[in-house]
PDB file of C-alpha atoms in Angstrom:
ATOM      1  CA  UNK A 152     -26.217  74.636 -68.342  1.00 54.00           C
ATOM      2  CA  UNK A 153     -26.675  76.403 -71.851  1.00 65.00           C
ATOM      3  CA  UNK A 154     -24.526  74.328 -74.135  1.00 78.00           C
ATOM      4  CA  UNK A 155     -23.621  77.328 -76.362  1.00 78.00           C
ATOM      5  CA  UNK A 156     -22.442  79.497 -72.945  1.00 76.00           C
ATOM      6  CA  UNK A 157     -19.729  76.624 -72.123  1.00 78.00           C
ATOM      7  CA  UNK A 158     -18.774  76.260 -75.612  1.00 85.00           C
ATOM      8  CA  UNK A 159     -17.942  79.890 -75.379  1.00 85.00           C
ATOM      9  CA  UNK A 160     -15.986  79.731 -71.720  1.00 85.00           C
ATOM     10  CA  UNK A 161     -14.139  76.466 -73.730  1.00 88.00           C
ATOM     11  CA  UNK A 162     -13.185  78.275 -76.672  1.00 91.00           C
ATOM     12  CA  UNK A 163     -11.967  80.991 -74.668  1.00 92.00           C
ATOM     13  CA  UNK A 164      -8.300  81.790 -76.167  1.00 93.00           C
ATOM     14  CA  UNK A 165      -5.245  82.389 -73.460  1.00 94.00           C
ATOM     15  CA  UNK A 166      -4.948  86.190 -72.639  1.00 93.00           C
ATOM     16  CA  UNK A 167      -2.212  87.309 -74.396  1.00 92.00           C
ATOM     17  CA  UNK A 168      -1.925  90.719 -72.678  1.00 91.00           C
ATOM     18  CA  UNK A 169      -2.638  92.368 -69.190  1.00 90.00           C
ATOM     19  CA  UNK A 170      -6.173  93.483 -70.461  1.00 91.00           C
ATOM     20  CA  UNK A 171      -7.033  90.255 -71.496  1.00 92.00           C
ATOM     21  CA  UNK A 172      -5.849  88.807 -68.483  1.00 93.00           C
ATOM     22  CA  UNK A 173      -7.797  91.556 -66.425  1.00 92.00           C
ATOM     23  CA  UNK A 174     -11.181  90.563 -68.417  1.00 90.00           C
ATOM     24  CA  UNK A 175     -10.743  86.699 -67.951  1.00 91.00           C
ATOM     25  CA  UNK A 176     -10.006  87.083 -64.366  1.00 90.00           C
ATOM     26  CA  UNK A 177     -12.914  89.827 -63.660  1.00 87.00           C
ATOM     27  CA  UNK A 178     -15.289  86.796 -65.126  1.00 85.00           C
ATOM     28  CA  UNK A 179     -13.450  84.392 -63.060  1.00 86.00           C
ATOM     29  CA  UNK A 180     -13.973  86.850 -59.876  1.00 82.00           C
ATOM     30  CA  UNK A 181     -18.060  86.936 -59.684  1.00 77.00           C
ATOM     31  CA  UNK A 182     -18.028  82.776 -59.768  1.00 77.00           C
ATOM     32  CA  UNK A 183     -14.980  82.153 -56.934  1.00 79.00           C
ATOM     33  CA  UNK A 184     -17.845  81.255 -54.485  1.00 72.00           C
ATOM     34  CA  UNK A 185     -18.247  78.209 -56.579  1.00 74.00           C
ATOM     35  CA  UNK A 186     -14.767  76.866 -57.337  1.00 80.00           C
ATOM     36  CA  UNK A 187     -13.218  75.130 -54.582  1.00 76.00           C
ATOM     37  CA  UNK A 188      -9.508  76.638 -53.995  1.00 80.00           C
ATOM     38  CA  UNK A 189      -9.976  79.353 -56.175  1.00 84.00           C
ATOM     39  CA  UNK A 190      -6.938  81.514 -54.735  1.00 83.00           C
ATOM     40  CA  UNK A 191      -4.741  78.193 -55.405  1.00 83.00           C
ATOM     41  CA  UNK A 192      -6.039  77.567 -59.075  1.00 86.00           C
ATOM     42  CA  UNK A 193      -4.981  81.724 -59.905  1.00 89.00           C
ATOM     43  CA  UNK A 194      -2.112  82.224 -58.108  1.00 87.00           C
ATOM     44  CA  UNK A 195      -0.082  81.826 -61.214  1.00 89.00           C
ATOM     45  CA  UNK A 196      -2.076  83.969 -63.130  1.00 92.00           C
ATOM     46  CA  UNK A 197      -2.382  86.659 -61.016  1.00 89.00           C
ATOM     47  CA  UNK A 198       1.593  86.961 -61.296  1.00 88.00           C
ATOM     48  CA  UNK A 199       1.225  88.342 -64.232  1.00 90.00           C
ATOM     49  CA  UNK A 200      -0.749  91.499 -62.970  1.00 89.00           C
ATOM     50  CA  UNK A 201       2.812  92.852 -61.648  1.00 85.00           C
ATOM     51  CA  UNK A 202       3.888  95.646 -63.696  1.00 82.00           C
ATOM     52  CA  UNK A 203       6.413  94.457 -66.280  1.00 82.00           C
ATOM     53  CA  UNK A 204       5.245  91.191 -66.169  1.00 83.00           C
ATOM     54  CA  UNK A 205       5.848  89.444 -69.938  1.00 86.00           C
ATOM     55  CA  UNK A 206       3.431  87.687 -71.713  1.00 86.00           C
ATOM     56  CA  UNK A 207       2.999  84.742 -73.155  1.00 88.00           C
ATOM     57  CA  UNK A 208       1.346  82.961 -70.078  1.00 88.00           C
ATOM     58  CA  UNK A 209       4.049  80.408 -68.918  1.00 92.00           C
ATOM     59  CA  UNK A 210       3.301  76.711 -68.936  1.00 93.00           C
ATOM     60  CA  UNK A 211       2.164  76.804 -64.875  1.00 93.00           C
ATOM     61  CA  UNK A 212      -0.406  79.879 -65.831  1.00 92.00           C
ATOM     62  CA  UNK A 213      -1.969  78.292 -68.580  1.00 94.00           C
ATOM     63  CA  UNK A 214      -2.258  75.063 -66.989  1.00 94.00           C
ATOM     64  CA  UNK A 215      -4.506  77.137 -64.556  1.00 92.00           C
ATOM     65  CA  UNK A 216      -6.306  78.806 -67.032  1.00 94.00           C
ATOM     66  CA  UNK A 217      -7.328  75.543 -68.350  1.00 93.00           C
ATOM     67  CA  UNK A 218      -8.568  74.365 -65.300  1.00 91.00           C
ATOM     68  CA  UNK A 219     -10.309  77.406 -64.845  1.00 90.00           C
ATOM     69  CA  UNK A 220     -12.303  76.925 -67.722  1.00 89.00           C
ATOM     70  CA  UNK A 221     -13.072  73.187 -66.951  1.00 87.00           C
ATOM     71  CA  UNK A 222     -14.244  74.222 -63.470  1.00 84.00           C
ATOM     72  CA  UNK A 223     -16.532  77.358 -64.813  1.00 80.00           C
ATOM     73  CA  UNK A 224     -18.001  74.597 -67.369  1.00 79.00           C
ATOM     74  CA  UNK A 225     -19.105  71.868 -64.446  1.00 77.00           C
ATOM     75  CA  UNK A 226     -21.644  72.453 -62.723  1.00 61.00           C
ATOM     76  CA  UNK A 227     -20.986  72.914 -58.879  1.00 63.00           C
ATOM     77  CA  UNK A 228     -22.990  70.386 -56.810  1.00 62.00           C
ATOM     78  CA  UNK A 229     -24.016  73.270 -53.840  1.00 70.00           C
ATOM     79  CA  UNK A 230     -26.755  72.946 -51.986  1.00 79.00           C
ATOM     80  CA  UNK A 231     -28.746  75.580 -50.200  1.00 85.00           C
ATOM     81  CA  UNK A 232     -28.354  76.692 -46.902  1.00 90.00           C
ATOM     82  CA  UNK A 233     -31.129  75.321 -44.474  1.00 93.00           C
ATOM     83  CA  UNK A 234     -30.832  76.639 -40.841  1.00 94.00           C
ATOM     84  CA  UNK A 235     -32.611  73.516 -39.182  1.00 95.00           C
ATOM     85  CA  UNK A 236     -29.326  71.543 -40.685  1.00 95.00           C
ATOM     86  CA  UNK A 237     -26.169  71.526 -38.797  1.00 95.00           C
ATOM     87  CA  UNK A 238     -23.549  73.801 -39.394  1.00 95.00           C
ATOM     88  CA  UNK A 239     -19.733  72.679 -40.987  1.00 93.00           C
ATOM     89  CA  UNK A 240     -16.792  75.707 -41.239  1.00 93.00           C
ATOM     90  CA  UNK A 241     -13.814  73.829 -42.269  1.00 91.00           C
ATOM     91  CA  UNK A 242     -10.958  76.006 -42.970  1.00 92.00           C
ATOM     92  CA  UNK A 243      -7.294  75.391 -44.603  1.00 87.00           C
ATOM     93  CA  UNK A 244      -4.202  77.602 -45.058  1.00 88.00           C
ATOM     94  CA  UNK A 245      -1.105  76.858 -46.846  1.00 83.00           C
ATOM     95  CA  UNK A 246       1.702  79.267 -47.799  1.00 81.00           C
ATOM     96  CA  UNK A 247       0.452  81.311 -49.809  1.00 80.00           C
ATOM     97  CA  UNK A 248      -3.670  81.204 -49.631  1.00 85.00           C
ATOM     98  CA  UNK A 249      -6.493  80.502 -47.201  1.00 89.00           C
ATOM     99  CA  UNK A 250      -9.471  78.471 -48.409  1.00 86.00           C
ATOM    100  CA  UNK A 251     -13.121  77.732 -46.689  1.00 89.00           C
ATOM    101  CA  UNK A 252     -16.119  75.398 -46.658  1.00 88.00           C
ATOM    102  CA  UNK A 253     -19.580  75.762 -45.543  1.00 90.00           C
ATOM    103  CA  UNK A 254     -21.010  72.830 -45.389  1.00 90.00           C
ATOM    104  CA  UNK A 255     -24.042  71.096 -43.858  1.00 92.00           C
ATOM    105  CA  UNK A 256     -25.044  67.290 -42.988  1.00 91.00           C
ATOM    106  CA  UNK A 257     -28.320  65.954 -43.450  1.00 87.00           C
ATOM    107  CA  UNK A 258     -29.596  62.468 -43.940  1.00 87.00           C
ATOM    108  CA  UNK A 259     -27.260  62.017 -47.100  1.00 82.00           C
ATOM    109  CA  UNK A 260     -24.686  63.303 -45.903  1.00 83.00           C
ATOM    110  CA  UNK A 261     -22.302  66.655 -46.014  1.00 84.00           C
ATOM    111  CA  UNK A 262     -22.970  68.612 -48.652  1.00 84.00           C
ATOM    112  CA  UNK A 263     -21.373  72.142 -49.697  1.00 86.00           C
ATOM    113  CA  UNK A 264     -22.691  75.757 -49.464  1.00 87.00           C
ATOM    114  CA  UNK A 265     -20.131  77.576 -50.269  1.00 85.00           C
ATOM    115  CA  UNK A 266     -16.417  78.202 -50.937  1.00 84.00           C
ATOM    116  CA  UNK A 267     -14.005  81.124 -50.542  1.00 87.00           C
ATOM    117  CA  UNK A 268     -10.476  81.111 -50.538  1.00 86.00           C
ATOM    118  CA  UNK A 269      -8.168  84.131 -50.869  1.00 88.00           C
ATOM    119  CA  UNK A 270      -3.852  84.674 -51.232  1.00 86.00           C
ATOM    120  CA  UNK A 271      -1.987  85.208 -48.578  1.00 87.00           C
ATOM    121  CA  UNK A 272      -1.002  88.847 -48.299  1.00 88.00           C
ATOM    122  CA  UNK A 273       3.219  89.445 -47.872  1.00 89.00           C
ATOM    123  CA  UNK A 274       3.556  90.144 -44.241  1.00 90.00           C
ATOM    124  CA  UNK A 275       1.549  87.060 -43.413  1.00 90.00           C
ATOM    125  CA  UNK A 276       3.845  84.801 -45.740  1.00 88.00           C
ATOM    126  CA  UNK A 277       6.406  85.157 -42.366  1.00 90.00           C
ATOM    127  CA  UNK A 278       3.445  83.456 -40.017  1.00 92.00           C
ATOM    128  CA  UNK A 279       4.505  80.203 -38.557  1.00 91.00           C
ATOM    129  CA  UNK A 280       1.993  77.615 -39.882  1.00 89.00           C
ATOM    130  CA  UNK A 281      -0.306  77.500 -36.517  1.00 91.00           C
ATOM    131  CA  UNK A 282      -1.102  80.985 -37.032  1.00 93.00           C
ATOM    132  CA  UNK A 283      -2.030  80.898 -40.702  1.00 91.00           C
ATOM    133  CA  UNK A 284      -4.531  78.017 -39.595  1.00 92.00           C
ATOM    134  CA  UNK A 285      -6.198  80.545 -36.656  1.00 94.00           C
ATOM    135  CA  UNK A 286      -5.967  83.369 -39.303  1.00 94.00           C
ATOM    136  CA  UNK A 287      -8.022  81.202 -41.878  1.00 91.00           C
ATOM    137  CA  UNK A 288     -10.312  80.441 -38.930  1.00 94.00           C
ATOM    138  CA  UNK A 289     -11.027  83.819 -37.919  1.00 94.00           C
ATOM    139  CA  UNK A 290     -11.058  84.715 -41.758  1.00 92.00           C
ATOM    140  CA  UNK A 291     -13.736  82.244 -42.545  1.00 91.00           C
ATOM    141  CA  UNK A 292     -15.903  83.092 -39.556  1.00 92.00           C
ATOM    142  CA  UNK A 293     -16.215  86.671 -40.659  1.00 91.00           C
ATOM    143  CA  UNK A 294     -16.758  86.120 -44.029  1.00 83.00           C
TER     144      UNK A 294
END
């Protein structure tokens, strides 16, 4: 990794308004395939997107905007998909997001492709817990 990029992403200062916000989270947006629990680690942040939200960030959104930055400045250990390796999905849903591995095993063991996660939209907050499982199944599988 270029030392002077993650400098940068470290020194990145806490949005203090919704375009700010907007900017930090569009950069967050194209790397989500490589932070595990992604929807989890903005959820917080993304409250703040609501119209009449007030800024400062709050102690619980800057916490993840921290950790944001730590995981954009450590590099992911993914590997790359090989077809001849079998195949992991392993899926997870909690109140309020859905996350996703793809993983494979090979001699050394299970290693990760990729991750997604995404929130929980409101009418689904209302599913029993079985059925936000089979929804993060069927979720995954598509994606």
């Amino acid at each position: 990794m270029d030392q002077a990029k993650v400098q940068q992403i470290l020194n990145w200062p806490p949005p203090r308004n919704l375009k700010a916000l907007q900017s930090f989270l569009g950069f967050a947006n194209f790397y989500r395939r490589f932070i595990r629990n992604y929807s989890k680690k903005i959820s917080s942040l993304t409250s703040f997107l609501k119209k009449d939200s007030c800024f400062p960030l709050n102690e619980e959104a800057l916490s993840q905007f921290h950790q944001l930055k730590e995981a954009f400045t450590t590099a992911p250990i993914l590997s790359h998909f090989n077809p001849s390796l079998p195949t992991i999905v392993e899926t997870d849903a909690s109140n309020y997001a859905l996350g996703a591995v793809l993983s494979q095993v090979s001699d050394s063991g299970k290693h990760p492709i990729a991750f997604d996660s995404r929130n929980i939209i409101p009418a689904v907050l209302n599913y029993e817990i079985h059925d936000k499982e089979l929804l993060g199944i069927l979720w995954a599988l598509k994606n």
